[in-house]
mmCIF file of C-alpha atoms in Angstrom:
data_model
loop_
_atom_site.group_PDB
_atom_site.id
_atom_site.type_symbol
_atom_site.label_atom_id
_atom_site.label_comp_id
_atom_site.label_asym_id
_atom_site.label_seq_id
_atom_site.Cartn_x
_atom_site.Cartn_y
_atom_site.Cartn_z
ATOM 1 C CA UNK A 1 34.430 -12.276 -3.839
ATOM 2 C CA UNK A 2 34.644 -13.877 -0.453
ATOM 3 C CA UNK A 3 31.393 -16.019 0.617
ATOM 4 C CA UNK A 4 30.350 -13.238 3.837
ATOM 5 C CA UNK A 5 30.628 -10.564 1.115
ATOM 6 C CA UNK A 6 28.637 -12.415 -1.144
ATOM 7 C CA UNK A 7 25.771 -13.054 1.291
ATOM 8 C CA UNK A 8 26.101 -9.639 2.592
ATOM 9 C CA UNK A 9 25.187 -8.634 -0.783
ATOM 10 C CA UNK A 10 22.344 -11.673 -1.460
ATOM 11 C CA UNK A 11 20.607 -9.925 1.865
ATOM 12 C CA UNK A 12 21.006 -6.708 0.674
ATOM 13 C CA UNK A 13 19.538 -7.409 -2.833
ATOM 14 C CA UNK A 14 16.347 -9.596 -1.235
ATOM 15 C CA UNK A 15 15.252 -6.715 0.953
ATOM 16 C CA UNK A 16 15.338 -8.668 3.956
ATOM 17 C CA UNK A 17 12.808 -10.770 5.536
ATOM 18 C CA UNK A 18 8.805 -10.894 3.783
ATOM 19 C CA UNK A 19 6.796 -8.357 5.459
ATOM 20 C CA UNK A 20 4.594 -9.863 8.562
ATOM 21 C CA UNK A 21 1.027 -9.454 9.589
ATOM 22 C CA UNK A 22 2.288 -7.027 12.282
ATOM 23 C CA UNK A 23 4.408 -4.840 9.766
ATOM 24 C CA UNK A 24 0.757 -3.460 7.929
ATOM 25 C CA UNK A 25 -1.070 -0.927 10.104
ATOM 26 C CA UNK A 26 0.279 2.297 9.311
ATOM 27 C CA UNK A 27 0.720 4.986 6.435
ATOM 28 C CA UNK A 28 0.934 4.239 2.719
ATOM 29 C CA UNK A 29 1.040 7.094 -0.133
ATOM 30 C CA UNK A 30 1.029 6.480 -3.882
ATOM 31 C CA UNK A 31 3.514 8.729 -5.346
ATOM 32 C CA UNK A 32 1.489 10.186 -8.321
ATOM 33 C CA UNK A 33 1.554 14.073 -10.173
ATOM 34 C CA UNK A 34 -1.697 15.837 -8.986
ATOM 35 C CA UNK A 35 -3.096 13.589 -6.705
ATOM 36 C CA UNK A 36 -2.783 13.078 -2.778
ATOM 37 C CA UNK A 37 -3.625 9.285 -2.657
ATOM 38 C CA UNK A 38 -3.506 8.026 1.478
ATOM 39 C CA UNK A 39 -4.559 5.002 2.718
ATOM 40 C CA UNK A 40 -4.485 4.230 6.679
ATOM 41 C CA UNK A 41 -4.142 0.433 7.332
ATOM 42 C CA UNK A 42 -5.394 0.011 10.659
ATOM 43 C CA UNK A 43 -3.890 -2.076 14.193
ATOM 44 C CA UNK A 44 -7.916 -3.231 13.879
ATOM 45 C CA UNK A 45 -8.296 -4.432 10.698
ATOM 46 C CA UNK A 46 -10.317 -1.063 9.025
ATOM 47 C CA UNK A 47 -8.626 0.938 6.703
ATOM 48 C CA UNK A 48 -9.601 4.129 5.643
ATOM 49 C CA UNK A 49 -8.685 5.621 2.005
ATOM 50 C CA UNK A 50 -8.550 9.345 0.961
ATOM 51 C CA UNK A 51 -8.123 9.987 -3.195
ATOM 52 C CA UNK A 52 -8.173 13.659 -3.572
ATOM 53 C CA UNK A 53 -7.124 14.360 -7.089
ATOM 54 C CA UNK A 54 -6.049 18.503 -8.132
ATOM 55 C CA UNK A 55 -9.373 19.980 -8.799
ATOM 56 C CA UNK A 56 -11.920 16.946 -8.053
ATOM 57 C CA UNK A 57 -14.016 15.290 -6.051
ATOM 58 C CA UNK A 58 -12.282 13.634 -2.751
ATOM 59 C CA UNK A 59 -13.131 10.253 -2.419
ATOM 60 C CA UNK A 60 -13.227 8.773 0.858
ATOM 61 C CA UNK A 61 -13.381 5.170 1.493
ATOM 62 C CA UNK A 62 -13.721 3.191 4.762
ATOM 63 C CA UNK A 63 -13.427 -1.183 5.135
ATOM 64 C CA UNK A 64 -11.304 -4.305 6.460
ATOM 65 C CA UNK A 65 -8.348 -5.692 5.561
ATOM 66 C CA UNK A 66 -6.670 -8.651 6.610
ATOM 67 C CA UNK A 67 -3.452 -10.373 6.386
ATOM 68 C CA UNK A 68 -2.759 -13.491 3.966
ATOM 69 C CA UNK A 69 0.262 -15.465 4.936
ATOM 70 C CA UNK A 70 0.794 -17.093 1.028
ATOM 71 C CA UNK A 71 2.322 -13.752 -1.091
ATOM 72 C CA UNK A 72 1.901 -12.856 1.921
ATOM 73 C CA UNK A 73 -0.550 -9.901 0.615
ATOM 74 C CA UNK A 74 -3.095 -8.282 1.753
ATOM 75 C CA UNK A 75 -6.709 -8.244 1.126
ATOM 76 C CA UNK A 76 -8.854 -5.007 1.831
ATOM 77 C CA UNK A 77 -12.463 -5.280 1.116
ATOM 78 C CA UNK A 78 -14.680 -2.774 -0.477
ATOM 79 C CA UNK A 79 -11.865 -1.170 -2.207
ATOM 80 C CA UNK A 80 -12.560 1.232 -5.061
ATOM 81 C CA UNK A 81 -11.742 -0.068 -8.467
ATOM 82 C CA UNK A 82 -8.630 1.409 -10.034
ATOM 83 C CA UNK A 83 -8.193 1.912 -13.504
ATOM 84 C CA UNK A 84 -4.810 0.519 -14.743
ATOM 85 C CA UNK A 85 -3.864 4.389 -15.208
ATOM 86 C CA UNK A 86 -4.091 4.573 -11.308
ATOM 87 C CA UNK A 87 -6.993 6.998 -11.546
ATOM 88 C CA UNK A 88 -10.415 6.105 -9.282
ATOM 89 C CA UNK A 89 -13.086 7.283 -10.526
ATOM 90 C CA UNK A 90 -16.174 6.482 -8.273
ATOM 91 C CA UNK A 91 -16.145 5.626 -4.898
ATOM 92 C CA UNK A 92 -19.567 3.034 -5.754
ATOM 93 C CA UNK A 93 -17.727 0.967 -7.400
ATOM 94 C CA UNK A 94 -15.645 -1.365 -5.036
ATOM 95 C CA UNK A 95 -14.397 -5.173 -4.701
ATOM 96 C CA UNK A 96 -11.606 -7.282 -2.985
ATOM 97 C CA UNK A 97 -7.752 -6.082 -3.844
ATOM 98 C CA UNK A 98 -5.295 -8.761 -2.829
ATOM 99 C CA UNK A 99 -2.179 -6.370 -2.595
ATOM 100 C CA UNK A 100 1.231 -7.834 -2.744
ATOM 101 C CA UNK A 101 2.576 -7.311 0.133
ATOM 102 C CA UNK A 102 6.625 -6.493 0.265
ATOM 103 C CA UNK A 103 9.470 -5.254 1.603
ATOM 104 C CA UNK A 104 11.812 -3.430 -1.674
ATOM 105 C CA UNK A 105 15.426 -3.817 -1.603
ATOM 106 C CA UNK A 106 16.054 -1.016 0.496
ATOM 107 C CA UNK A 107 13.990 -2.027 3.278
ATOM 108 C CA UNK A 108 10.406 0.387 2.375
ATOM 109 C CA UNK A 109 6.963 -1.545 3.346
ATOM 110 C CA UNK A 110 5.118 -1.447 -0.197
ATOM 111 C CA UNK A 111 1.204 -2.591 -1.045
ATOM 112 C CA UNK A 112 1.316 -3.178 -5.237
ATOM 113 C CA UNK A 113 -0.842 -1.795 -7.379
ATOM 114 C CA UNK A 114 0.241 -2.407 -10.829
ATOM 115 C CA UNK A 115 4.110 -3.233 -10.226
ATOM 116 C CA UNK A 116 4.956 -3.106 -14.398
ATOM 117 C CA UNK A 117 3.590 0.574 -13.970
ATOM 118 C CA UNK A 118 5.330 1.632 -11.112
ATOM 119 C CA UNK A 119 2.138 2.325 -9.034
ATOM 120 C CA UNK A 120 2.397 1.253 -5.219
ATOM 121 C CA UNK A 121 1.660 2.679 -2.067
ATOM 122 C CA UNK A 122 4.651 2.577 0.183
ATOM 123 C CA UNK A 123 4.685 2.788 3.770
ATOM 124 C CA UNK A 124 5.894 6.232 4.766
ATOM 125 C CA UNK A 125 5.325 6.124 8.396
ATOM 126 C CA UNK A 126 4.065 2.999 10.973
ATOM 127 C CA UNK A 127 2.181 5.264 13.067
ATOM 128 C CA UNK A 128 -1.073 6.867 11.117
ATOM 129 C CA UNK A 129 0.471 10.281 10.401
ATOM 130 C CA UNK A 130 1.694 10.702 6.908
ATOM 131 C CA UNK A 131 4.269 12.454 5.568
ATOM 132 C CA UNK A 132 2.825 15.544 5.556
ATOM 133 C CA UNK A 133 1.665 14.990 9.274
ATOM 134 C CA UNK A 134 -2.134 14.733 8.316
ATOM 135 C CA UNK A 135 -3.817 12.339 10.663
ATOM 136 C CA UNK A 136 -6.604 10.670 10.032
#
């Protein structure tokens, strides 16, 4: 293999360059069966998080976040806590998630939740519409 093949390949496999602080604010959705899980990450530091599970209570969940260079992660305060099934049960309970912050090999903006499980909230749009074109 020549050497620009080879690093075209080394980029391609890192993902690119670590997410920055200006990469966060915009649309993230978890990916689970029977559960619309949104969060809006904010230009002003607020978030706002909607867990609406088939046949339950919404939960709705409003607080800051802020960029941490080292990870680089993010911290959002006043989260809910998250069982390590994914599930939320009660909006009450709440504390300070450090999310690892990264960019996946094919370029997507992810927040981890429990990266051995699979659970992460990927970006799916920059602006604060989702997928779907809810707004928030």
């Amino acid at each position: 293999m020549t050497r620009p093949a080879l690093a075209l390949l080394l980029c391609v496999a890192c993902g690119g360059p670590a997410p920055a602080a200006y990469d966060a604010p915009g649309t993230y959705e978890m990916d689970r069966p029977f559960v619309a899980d949104t969060l809006w990450v904010l230009p002003d530091g607020t978030y706002t998080l909607v867990y609406a599970p088939d046949g339950g209570k919404t939960l709705v969940v409003r607080g800051r976040w802020e960029y941490v260079r080292n990870g680089p992660s993010i911290t959002f305060h006043r989260f809910p806590v998250r069982e390590y099934s994914g599930s939320v049960r009660d909006a009450s309970q709440t504390g300070v998630w450090q999310a690892p912050f990264e960019r996946t090999a094919f370029g997507s903006i992810v927040l981890q939740v429990y990266k051995d499980k699979g659970l992460r909230y990927r970006r799916v749009s920059p602006d604060l519409l989702g997928s779907a074109g809810r707004g928030r």
